[in-house]
Amino acid sequence: MLRGIIIDVDGVLDFRGEVLPGATDAVATLRRSGFALRFLTNSTLHSRRSRAAKLVAEGFDVSPEEVITASYATARYLEQRQPTSCWIMTEDEGLSEFSTFRHDMEDPEYIVVGDYRNRFDFRHLNRALRLLLNGAKLIGMNPDLVDRSTGEVELNVGAWVRLLEAAACVQAVHIGKPQPFGFALALAGMGLRKKDVVMVGDRVDSDIKGAQRFGIRSVLVKTGEYETGDLSGSVEPDAVIDSLGELVPLLETSPLFATP
Ligand SMILES: [Mg+2]
């Protein structure tokens, strides 16, 4: 029985500053139908609070407790390690998720890479390299190599982490989708079992692959960053829809998803 839905944010609810057609109504209908909802994004610049506030301003009925950004998920992972100190390479609201940790750029136990924007420069990257060679541990907030969400292709968190991994000959821990940690947080927060939930996202290599690895069903939405040909590989969603507005009819009619 389907009880919970994990929904990707960028490219499913909104994209490049615009709300996607039918998305606000779809979320409202899912909520009225009694589904537990979680919003799982690889964004590191946003905190769960700032991303929820943006969605609310766009007309979505979403609370901060339902949003899991890569920065929030990484902070939960780091908390479990009980670090003595860390250097958090991210900016904006995402940094606020790490306010309880001791920050140290000189000799941190962990280097935690998010979107550091213009500070990914010669000085900071070489500092990170030397710290890693000296024994610091490396965490990447998401494994994405490129970001197309702005309309221009840009290097994303995973690319900088791979550069540091290669140069320092170390292995990072990667947190965001398609890694399982965020999915596990979503599931635990809803108090549901894997067979009770479905993942809905626009990226096969992140949302659908992550769901498959984690062992939950998935629905691909052909909005946002979806491109023709994304389905030519080995990763297959359980269903494909043209927009989030088609999710409710799909859940009501498809034998794959019995209604709660
Ligand atoms: Mg997306």
PDB file of C-alpha atoms and ligand atoms in Angstrom:
ATOM      1  CA  MET A   1       0.000   0.000   0.000  1.00  0.00           C
ATOM      2  CA  LEU A   2       1.373   3.408  -0.950  1.00  0.00           C
ATOM      3  CA  ARG A   3       1.513   5.830   1.989  1.00  0.00           C
ATOM      4  CA  GLY A   4       4.370   8.219   1.309  1.00  0.00           C
ATOM      5  CA  ILE A   5       5.797  10.151  -1.614  1.00  0.00           C
ATOM      6  CA  ILE A   6       9.329  11.510  -1.882  1.00  0.00           C
ATOM      7  CA  ILE A   7       9.330  14.358  -4.393  1.00  0.00           C
ATOM      8  CA  ASP A   8      12.367  15.938  -6.033  1.00  0.00           C
ATOM      9  CA  VAL A   9      12.194  19.741  -6.019  1.00  0.00           C
ATOM     10  CA  ASP A  10      14.122  21.401  -8.887  1.00  0.00           C
ATOM     11  CA  GLY A  11      12.602  20.356 -12.203  1.00  0.00           C
ATOM     12  CA  VAL A  12       9.510  18.790 -10.627  1.00  0.00           C
ATOM     13  CA  LEU A  13       7.937  21.587  -8.537  1.00  0.00           C
ATOM     14  CA  ASP A  14       9.763  24.567 -10.026  1.00  0.00           C
ATOM     15  CA  PHE A  15      12.455  25.114 -12.643  1.00  0.00           C
ATOM     16  CA  ARG A  16      14.640  28.132 -13.398  1.00  0.00           C
ATOM     17  CA  GLY A  17      12.496  30.397 -11.224  1.00  0.00           C
ATOM     18  CA  GLU A  18       9.116  29.287 -12.594  1.00  0.00           C
ATOM     19  CA  VAL A  19       6.547  27.054 -10.938  1.00  0.00           C
ATOM     20  CA  LEU A  20       5.851  24.073 -13.208  1.00  0.00           C
ATOM     21  CA  PRO A  21       2.252  23.866 -14.511  1.00  0.00           C
ATOM     22  CA  GLY A  22      -0.062  21.822 -12.272  1.00  0.00           C
ATOM     23  CA  ALA A  23       2.587  21.269  -9.582  1.00  0.00           C
ATOM     24  CA  THR A  24       0.987  23.268  -6.727  1.00  0.00           C
ATOM     25  CA  ASP A  25      -2.405  21.596  -7.297  1.00  0.00           C
ATOM     26  CA  ALA A  26      -0.760  18.176  -7.440  1.00  0.00           C
ATOM     27  CA  VAL A  27       0.962  18.685  -4.050  1.00  0.00           C
ATOM     28  CA  ALA A  28      -2.317  19.967  -2.531  1.00  0.00           C
ATOM     29  CA  THR A  29      -4.222  16.935  -3.848  1.00  0.00           C
ATOM     30  CA  LEU A  30      -1.596  14.498  -2.568  1.00  0.00           C
ATOM     31  CA  ARG A  31      -1.803  16.118   0.848  1.00  0.00           C
ATOM     32  CA  ARG A  32      -5.625  15.962   0.881  1.00  0.00           C
ATOM     33  CA  SER A  33      -5.368  12.291  -0.058  1.00  0.00           C
ATOM     34  CA  GLY A  34      -3.447  11.678   3.169  1.00  0.00           C
ATOM     35  CA  PHE A  35       0.011  10.878   1.783  1.00  0.00           C
ATOM     36  CA  ALA A  36       3.072  11.634   3.888  1.00  0.00           C
ATOM     37  CA  LEU A  37       5.301  13.913   1.781  1.00  0.00           C
ATOM     38  CA  ARG A  38       9.038  14.587   1.748  1.00  0.00           C
ATOM     39  CA  PHE A  39      10.892  16.900  -0.632  1.00  0.00           C
ATOM     40  CA  LEU A  40      14.387  15.638  -1.429  1.00  0.00           C
ATOM     41  CA  THR A  41      16.812  17.976  -3.210  1.00  0.00           C
ATOM     42  CA  ASN A  42      20.542  17.921  -3.991  1.00  0.00           C
ATOM     43  CA  SER A  43      20.739  21.669  -3.312  1.00  0.00           C
ATOM     44  CA  THR A  44      23.539  22.632  -0.927  1.00  0.00           C
ATOM     45  CA  LEU A  45      23.046  26.431  -1.008  1.00  0.00           C
ATOM     46  CA  HIS A  46      19.602  26.143   0.596  1.00  0.00           C
ATOM     47  CA  SER A  47      18.721  25.102   4.139  1.00  0.00           C
ATOM     48  CA  ARG A  48      15.503  23.139   4.564  1.00  0.00           C
ATOM     49  CA  ARG A  49      13.986  26.330   5.986  1.00  0.00           C
ATOM     50  CA  SER A  50      14.993  28.596   3.081  1.00  0.00           C
ATOM     51  CA  ARG A  51      13.926  26.082   0.399  1.00  0.00           C
ATOM     52  CA  ALA A  52      10.569  25.551   2.128  1.00  0.00           C
ATOM     53  CA  ALA A  53      10.080  29.335   2.343  1.00  0.00           C
ATOM     54  CA  LYS A  54      10.758  29.653  -1.398  1.00  0.00           C
ATOM     55  CA  LEU A  55       8.231  26.903  -2.160  1.00  0.00           C
ATOM     56  CA  VAL A  56       5.609  28.492   0.108  1.00  0.00           C
ATOM     57  CA  ALA A  57       6.146  31.837  -1.683  1.00  0.00           C
ATOM     58  CA  GLU A  58       5.488  29.981  -4.945  1.00  0.00           C
ATOM     59  CA  GLY A  59       2.169  28.674  -3.591  1.00  0.00           C
ATOM     60  CA  PHE A  60       3.151  25.209  -2.358  1.00  0.00           C
ATOM     61  CA  ASP A  61       1.866  23.824   0.942  1.00  0.00           C
ATOM     62  CA  VAL A  62       5.217  22.670   2.349  1.00  0.00           C
ATOM     63  CA  SER A  63       6.805  22.839   5.818  1.00  0.00           C
ATOM     64  CA  PRO A  64      10.576  23.017   6.541  1.00  0.00           C
ATOM     65  CA  GLU A  65      10.407  19.669   8.379  1.00  0.00           C
ATOM     66  CA  GLU A  66       9.378  18.003   5.110  1.00  0.00           C
ATOM     67  CA  VAL A  67      12.321  19.346   3.101  1.00  0.00           C
ATOM     68  CA  ILE A  68      15.627  17.486   2.945  1.00  0.00           C
ATOM     69  CA  THR A  69      18.375  19.476   1.217  1.00  0.00           C
ATOM     70  CA  ALA A  70      21.793  17.946   0.612  1.00  0.00           C
ATOM     71  CA  SER A  71      23.203  20.400   3.169  1.00  0.00           C
ATOM     72  CA  TYR A  72      20.676  19.275   5.808  1.00  0.00           C
ATOM     73  CA  ALA A  73      21.328  15.584   5.059  1.00  0.00           C
ATOM     74  CA  THR A  74      25.093  16.126   5.218  1.00  0.00           C
ATOM     75  CA  ALA A  75      24.779  17.859   8.594  1.00  0.00           C
ATOM     76  CA  ARG A  76      22.851  14.832   9.916  1.00  0.00           C
ATOM     77  CA  TYR A  77      25.563  12.499   8.582  1.00  0.00           C
ATOM     78  CA  LEU A  78      28.305  14.624  10.117  1.00  0.00           C
ATOM     79  CA  GLU A  79      26.465  14.707  13.467  1.00  0.00           C
ATOM     80  CA  GLN A  80      26.652  10.895  13.590  1.00  0.00           C
ATOM     81  CA  ARG A  81      30.454  11.062  13.156  1.00  0.00           C
ATOM     82  CA  GLN A  82      30.773  13.510  16.092  1.00  0.00           C
ATOM     83  CA  PRO A  83      33.519  15.574  14.425  1.00  0.00           C
ATOM     84  CA  THR A  84      35.949  17.629  16.487  1.00  0.00           C
ATOM     85  CA  SER A  85      35.966  20.297  13.742  1.00  0.00           C
ATOM     86  CA  CYS A  86      35.054  20.844  10.122  1.00  0.00           C
ATOM     87  CA  TRP A  87      35.561  23.175   7.185  1.00  0.00           C
ATOM     88  CA  ILE A  88      32.209  23.614   5.468  1.00  0.00           C
ATOM     89  CA  MET A  89      32.707  24.690   1.860  1.00  0.00           C
ATOM     90  CA  THR A  90      29.295  26.045   1.019  1.00  0.00           C
ATOM     91  CA  GLU A  91      27.545  29.395   0.974  1.00  0.00           C
ATOM     92  CA  ASP A  92      24.218  31.059   1.628  1.00  0.00           C
ATOM     93  CA  GLU A  93      21.517  29.447   3.748  1.00  0.00           C
ATOM     94  CA  GLY A  94      23.011  25.967   3.297  1.00  0.00           C
ATOM     95  CA  LEU A  95      25.807  26.941   5.684  1.00  0.00           C
ATOM     96  CA  SER A  96      23.266  27.531   8.477  1.00  0.00           C
ATOM     97  CA  GLU A  97      22.570  23.780   8.661  1.00  0.00           C
ATOM     98  CA  PHE A  98      26.075  23.409  10.156  1.00  0.00           C
ATOM     99  CA  SER A  99      25.777  26.041  12.876  1.00  0.00           C
ATOM    100  CA  THR A 100      26.208  23.538  15.747  1.00  0.00           C
ATOM    101  CA  PHE A 101      29.618  22.284  14.570  1.00  0.00           C
ATOM    102  CA  ARG A 102      33.008  23.737  15.389  1.00  0.00           C
ATOM    103  CA  HIS A 103      34.329  25.406  12.238  1.00  0.00           C
ATOM    104  CA  ASP A 104      38.051  25.349  11.489  1.00  0.00           C
ATOM    105  CA  MET A 105      39.780  26.104   8.183  1.00  0.00           C
ATOM    106  CA  GLU A 106      43.278  25.594   9.650  1.00  0.00           C
ATOM    107  CA  ASP A 107      43.193  21.971  10.824  1.00  0.00           C
ATOM    108  CA  PRO A 108      39.707  20.465  10.410  1.00  0.00           C
ATOM    109  CA  GLU A 109      38.904  16.790  10.991  1.00  0.00           C
ATOM    110  CA  TYR A 110      36.467  16.925   8.050  1.00  0.00           C
ATOM    111  CA  ILE A 111      36.380  18.922   4.832  1.00  0.00           C
ATOM    112  CA  VAL A 112      32.755  19.097   3.726  1.00  0.00           C
ATOM    113  CA  VAL A 113      32.258  20.208   0.129  1.00  0.00           C
ATOM    114  CA  GLY A 114      29.080  21.875  -1.068  1.00  0.00           C
ATOM    115  CA  ASP A 115      28.638  24.699  -3.524  1.00  0.00           C
ATOM    116  CA  TYR A 116      31.424  27.153  -2.594  1.00  0.00           C
ATOM    117  CA  ARG A 117      30.766  29.265  -5.721  1.00  0.00           C
ATOM    118  CA  ASN A 118      33.535  31.804  -6.366  1.00  0.00           C
ATOM    119  CA  ARG A 119      35.591  30.520  -3.448  1.00  0.00           C
ATOM    120  CA  PHE A 120      36.484  27.360  -5.413  1.00  0.00           C
ATOM    121  CA  ASP A 121      39.743  29.101  -6.308  1.00  0.00           C
ATOM    122  CA  PHE A 122      43.510  28.362  -6.371  1.00  0.00           C
ATOM    123  CA  ARG A 123      43.993  29.313  -2.730  1.00  0.00           C
ATOM    124  CA  HIS A 124      41.074  27.375  -1.222  1.00  0.00           C
ATOM    125  CA  LEU A 125      41.447  24.267  -3.381  1.00  0.00           C
ATOM    126  CA  ASN A 126      45.169  24.032  -2.594  1.00  0.00           C
ATOM    127  CA  ARG A 127      44.439  24.511   1.096  1.00  0.00           C
ATOM    128  CA  ALA A 128      41.932  21.629   0.894  1.00  0.00           C
ATOM    129  CA  LEU A 129      44.444  19.469  -0.979  1.00  0.00           C
ATOM    130  CA  ARG A 130      47.144  19.996   1.678  1.00  0.00           C
ATOM    131  CA  LEU A 131      44.706  19.317   4.526  1.00  0.00           C
ATOM    132  CA  LEU A 132      43.583  16.068   2.848  1.00  0.00           C
ATOM    133  CA  LEU A 133      47.221  14.989   2.375  1.00  0.00           C
ATOM    134  CA  ASN A 134      47.616  15.717   6.093  1.00  0.00           C
ATOM    135  CA  GLY A 135      44.778  13.350   7.022  1.00  0.00           C
ATOM    136  CA  ALA A 136      41.564  15.384   6.914  1.00  0.00           C
ATOM    137  CA  LYS A 137      38.496  13.372   5.820  1.00  0.00           C
ATOM    138  CA  LEU A 138      36.470  14.379   2.771  1.00  0.00           C
ATOM    139  CA  ILE A 139      32.679  14.549   2.453  1.00  0.00           C
ATOM    140  CA  GLY A 140      30.814  15.635  -0.697  1.00  0.00           C
ATOM    141  CA  MET A 141      27.312  17.027  -0.144  1.00  0.00           C
ATOM    142  CA  ASN A 142      26.163  15.748  -3.536  1.00  0.00           C
ATOM    143  CA  PRO A 143      27.815  13.684  -6.287  1.00  0.00           C
ATOM    144  CA  ASP A 144      26.497  15.753  -9.241  1.00  0.00           C
ATOM    145  CA  LEU A 145      29.226  16.667 -11.727  1.00  0.00           C
ATOM    146  CA  VAL A 146      27.313  19.415 -13.533  1.00  0.00           C
ATOM    147  CA  ASP A 147      24.370  21.681 -12.807  1.00  0.00           C
ATOM    148  CA  ARG A 148      21.992  22.685 -15.610  1.00  0.00           C
ATOM    149  CA  SER A 149      19.372  24.265 -13.335  1.00  0.00           C
ATOM    150  CA  THR A 150      20.420  27.838 -14.146  1.00  0.00           C
ATOM    151  CA  GLY A 151      20.105  27.387 -17.910  1.00  0.00           C
ATOM    152  CA  GLU A 152      23.881  27.307 -18.387  1.00  0.00           C
ATOM    153  CA  VAL A 153      25.947  24.215 -17.687  1.00  0.00           C
ATOM    154  CA  GLU A 154      28.128  24.711 -14.592  1.00  0.00           C
ATOM    155  CA  LEU A 155      30.505  22.558 -12.554  1.00  0.00           C
ATOM    156  CA  ASN A 156      28.670  21.080  -9.576  1.00  0.00           C
ATOM    157  CA  VAL A 157      29.795  19.820  -6.150  1.00  0.00           C
ATOM    158  CA  GLY A 158      30.744  16.317  -7.324  1.00  0.00           C
ATOM    159  CA  ALA A 159      33.238  17.683  -9.859  1.00  0.00           C
ATOM    160  CA  TRP A 160      35.208  19.584  -7.194  1.00  0.00           C
ATOM    161  CA  VAL A 161      35.108  16.573  -4.871  1.00  0.00           C
ATOM    162  CA  ARG A 162      36.424  14.277  -7.611  1.00  0.00           C
ATOM    163  CA  LEU A 163      39.239  16.733  -8.337  1.00  0.00           C
ATOM    164  CA  LEU A 164      40.268  16.655  -4.668  1.00  0.00           C
ATOM    165  CA  GLU A 165      39.862  12.862  -4.461  1.00  0.00           C
ATOM    166  CA  ALA A 166      42.110  12.366  -7.487  1.00  0.00           C
ATOM    167  CA  ALA A 167      44.763  14.870  -6.434  1.00  0.00           C
ATOM    168  CA  ALA A 168      44.993  13.722  -2.806  1.00  0.00           C
ATOM    169  CA  CYS A 169      44.406  10.006  -3.575  1.00  0.00           C
ATOM    170  CA  VAL A 170      41.562   9.826  -1.051  1.00  0.00           C
ATOM    171  CA  GLN A 171      38.011   8.508  -1.168  1.00  0.00           C
ATOM    172  CA  ALA A 172      35.213  10.886  -0.225  1.00  0.00           C
ATOM    173  CA  VAL A 173      31.877   9.986   1.317  1.00  0.00           C
ATOM    174  CA  HIS A 174      29.112  11.260  -0.973  1.00  0.00           C
ATOM    175  CA  ILE A 175      25.753  12.167   0.534  1.00  0.00           C
ATOM    176  CA  GLY A 176      23.154  13.489  -1.969  1.00  0.00           C
ATOM    177  CA  LYS A 177      21.101  11.537  -4.511  1.00  0.00           C
ATOM    178  CA  PRO A 178      21.634   8.868  -5.879  1.00  0.00           C
ATOM    179  CA  GLN A 179      23.327   7.916  -2.591  1.00  0.00           C
ATOM    180  CA  PRO A 180      20.968   6.296  -0.062  1.00  0.00           C
ATOM    181  CA  PHE A 181      21.480   8.600   2.956  1.00  0.00           C
ATOM    182  CA  GLY A 182      18.852  11.226   2.022  1.00  0.00           C
ATOM    183  CA  PHE A 183      16.333   8.554   1.038  1.00  0.00           C
ATOM    184  CA  ALA A 184      16.847   6.888   4.421  1.00  0.00           C
ATOM    185  CA  LEU A 185      16.279  10.217   6.222  1.00  0.00           C
ATOM    186  CA  ALA A 186      13.048  10.737   4.266  1.00  0.00           C
ATOM    187  CA  LEU A 187      11.807   7.247   5.062  1.00  0.00           C
ATOM    188  CA  ALA A 188      12.674   7.496   8.756  1.00  0.00           C
ATOM    189  CA  GLY A 189      10.995  10.919   8.990  1.00  0.00           C
ATOM    190  CA  MET A 190       7.777   9.507   7.555  1.00  0.00           C
ATOM    191  CA  GLY A 191       7.984   6.400   9.728  1.00  0.00           C
ATOM    192  CA  LEU A 192       7.293   4.206   6.697  1.00  0.00           C
ATOM    193  CA  ARG A 193       8.719   1.079   5.092  1.00  0.00           C
ATOM    194  CA  LYS A 194      10.362   0.960   1.678  1.00  0.00           C
ATOM    195  CA  LYS A 195       7.376  -0.741   0.074  1.00  0.00           C
ATOM    196  CA  ASP A 196       5.085   2.074   1.286  1.00  0.00           C
ATOM    197  CA  VAL A 197       6.791   4.880  -0.650  1.00  0.00           C
ATOM    198  CA  VAL A 198       7.566   6.059  -4.167  1.00  0.00           C
ATOM    199  CA  MET A 199      10.188   8.540  -5.447  1.00  0.00           C
ATOM    200  CA  VAL A 200       9.152  11.114  -8.051  1.00  0.00           C
ATOM    201  CA  GLY A 201      11.874  12.966  -9.950  1.00  0.00           C
ATOM    202  CA  ASP A 202      13.048  14.373 -13.296  1.00  0.00           C
ATOM    203  CA  ARG A 203      16.565  12.897 -13.320  1.00  0.00           C
ATOM    204  CA  VAL A 204      17.205   9.264 -14.170  1.00  0.00           C
ATOM    205  CA  ASP A 205      20.845   9.343 -12.975  1.00  0.00           C
ATOM    206  CA  SER A 206      19.937  10.827  -9.600  1.00  0.00           C
ATOM    207  CA  ASP A 207      16.263  10.412  -8.576  1.00  0.00           C
ATOM    208  CA  ILE A 208      15.430   7.153 -10.369  1.00  0.00           C
ATOM    209  CA  LYS A 209      18.847   5.515  -9.936  1.00  0.00           C
ATOM    210  CA  GLY A 210      18.848   6.480  -6.249  1.00  0.00           C
ATOM    211  CA  ALA A 211      15.366   5.068  -5.703  1.00  0.00           C
ATOM    212  CA  GLN A 212      16.317   1.830  -7.427  1.00  0.00           C
ATOM    213  CA  ARG A 213      19.512   1.471  -5.358  1.00  0.00           C
ATOM    214  CA  PHE A 214      17.642   2.241  -2.149  1.00  0.00           C
ATOM    215  CA  GLY A 215      14.953  -0.286  -3.050  1.00  0.00           C
ATOM    216  CA  ILE A 216      11.857   1.852  -3.552  1.00  0.00           C
ATOM    217  CA  ARG A 217       9.586   2.393  -6.547  1.00  0.00           C
ATOM    218  CA  SER A 218      10.000   5.446  -8.761  1.00  0.00           C
ATOM    219  CA  VAL A 219       8.157   7.650 -11.217  1.00  0.00           C
ATOM    220  CA  LEU A 220      10.029   9.742 -13.794  1.00  0.00           C
ATOM    221  CA  VAL A 221       8.553  13.159 -14.594  1.00  0.00           C
ATOM    222  CA  LYS A 222       9.471  14.469 -18.036  1.00  0.00           C
ATOM    223  CA  THR A 223       9.902  18.080 -16.872  1.00  0.00           C
ATOM    224  CA  GLY A 224      12.924  20.075 -15.657  1.00  0.00           C
ATOM    225  CA  GLU A 225      16.222  18.516 -16.667  1.00  0.00           C
ATOM    226  CA  TYR A 226      14.670  15.473 -18.359  1.00  0.00           C
ATOM    227  CA  GLU A 227      16.014  14.947 -21.870  1.00  0.00           C
ATOM    228  CA  THR A 228      15.049  12.520 -24.617  1.00  0.00           C
ATOM    229  CA  GLY A 229      17.443   9.601 -24.387  1.00  0.00           C
ATOM    230  CA  ASP A 230      17.717   9.651 -20.575  1.00  0.00           C
ATOM    231  CA  LEU A 231      15.833   6.329 -20.533  1.00  0.00           C
ATOM    232  CA  SER A 232      18.176   4.545 -22.965  1.00  0.00           C
ATOM    233  CA  GLY A 233      20.373   3.187 -20.150  1.00  0.00           C
ATOM    234  CA  SER A 234      19.836   0.358 -17.691  1.00  0.00           C
ATOM    235  CA  VAL A 235      17.976   2.390 -15.045  1.00  0.00           C
ATOM    236  CA  GLU A 236      14.202   2.174 -15.478  1.00  0.00           C
ATOM    237  CA  PRO A 237      11.467   3.895 -13.468  1.00  0.00           C
ATOM    238  CA  ASP A 238       8.268   2.036 -12.603  1.00  0.00           C
ATOM    239  CA  ALA A 239       6.240   4.660 -14.468  1.00  0.00           C
ATOM    240  CA  VAL A 240       6.756   7.782 -16.598  1.00  0.00           C
ATOM    241  CA  ILE A 241       4.537  10.900 -16.585  1.00  0.00           C
ATOM    242  CA  ASP A 242       4.675  14.181 -18.524  1.00  0.00           C
ATOM    243  CA  SER A 243       4.179  16.438 -15.476  1.00  0.00           C
ATOM    244  CA  LEU A 244       3.511  16.217 -11.728  1.00  0.00           C
ATOM    245  CA  GLY A 245      -0.182  16.883 -12.461  1.00  0.00           C
ATOM    246  CA  GLU A 246      -0.372  13.358 -13.898  1.00  0.00           C
ATOM    247  CA  LEU A 247       0.823  11.765 -10.656  1.00  0.00           C
ATOM    248  CA  VAL A 248      -2.530  11.692  -8.869  1.00  0.00           C
ATOM    249  CA  PRO A 249      -4.394  10.053 -11.807  1.00  0.00           C
ATOM    250  CA  LEU A 250      -1.500   7.579 -12.145  1.00  0.00           C
ATOM    251  CA  LEU A 251      -1.644   6.626  -8.452  1.00  0.00           C
ATOM    252  CA  GLU A 252      -5.424   6.227  -8.704  1.00  0.00           C
ATOM    253  CA  THR A 253      -5.477   4.066 -11.816  1.00  0.00           C
ATOM    254  CA  SER A 254      -2.203   2.128 -12.041  1.00  0.00           C
ATOM    255  CA  PRO A 255      -2.249  -1.355 -10.489  1.00  0.00           C
ATOM    256  CA  LEU A 256       1.370  -0.657  -9.448  1.00  0.00           C
ATOM    257  CA  PHE A 257       0.174   1.823  -6.819  1.00  0.00           C
ATOM    258  CA  ALA A 258      -2.775   0.831  -4.636  1.00  0.00           C
ATOM    259  CA  THR A 259      -4.254   3.966  -3.002  1.00  0.00           C
ATOM    260  CA  PRO A 260      -3.956   4.353   0.791  1.00  0.00           C
TER     261      PRO A 260
HETATM  262 MG    MG B   1      15.349  17.553 -10.289  1.00  0.00          MG
END
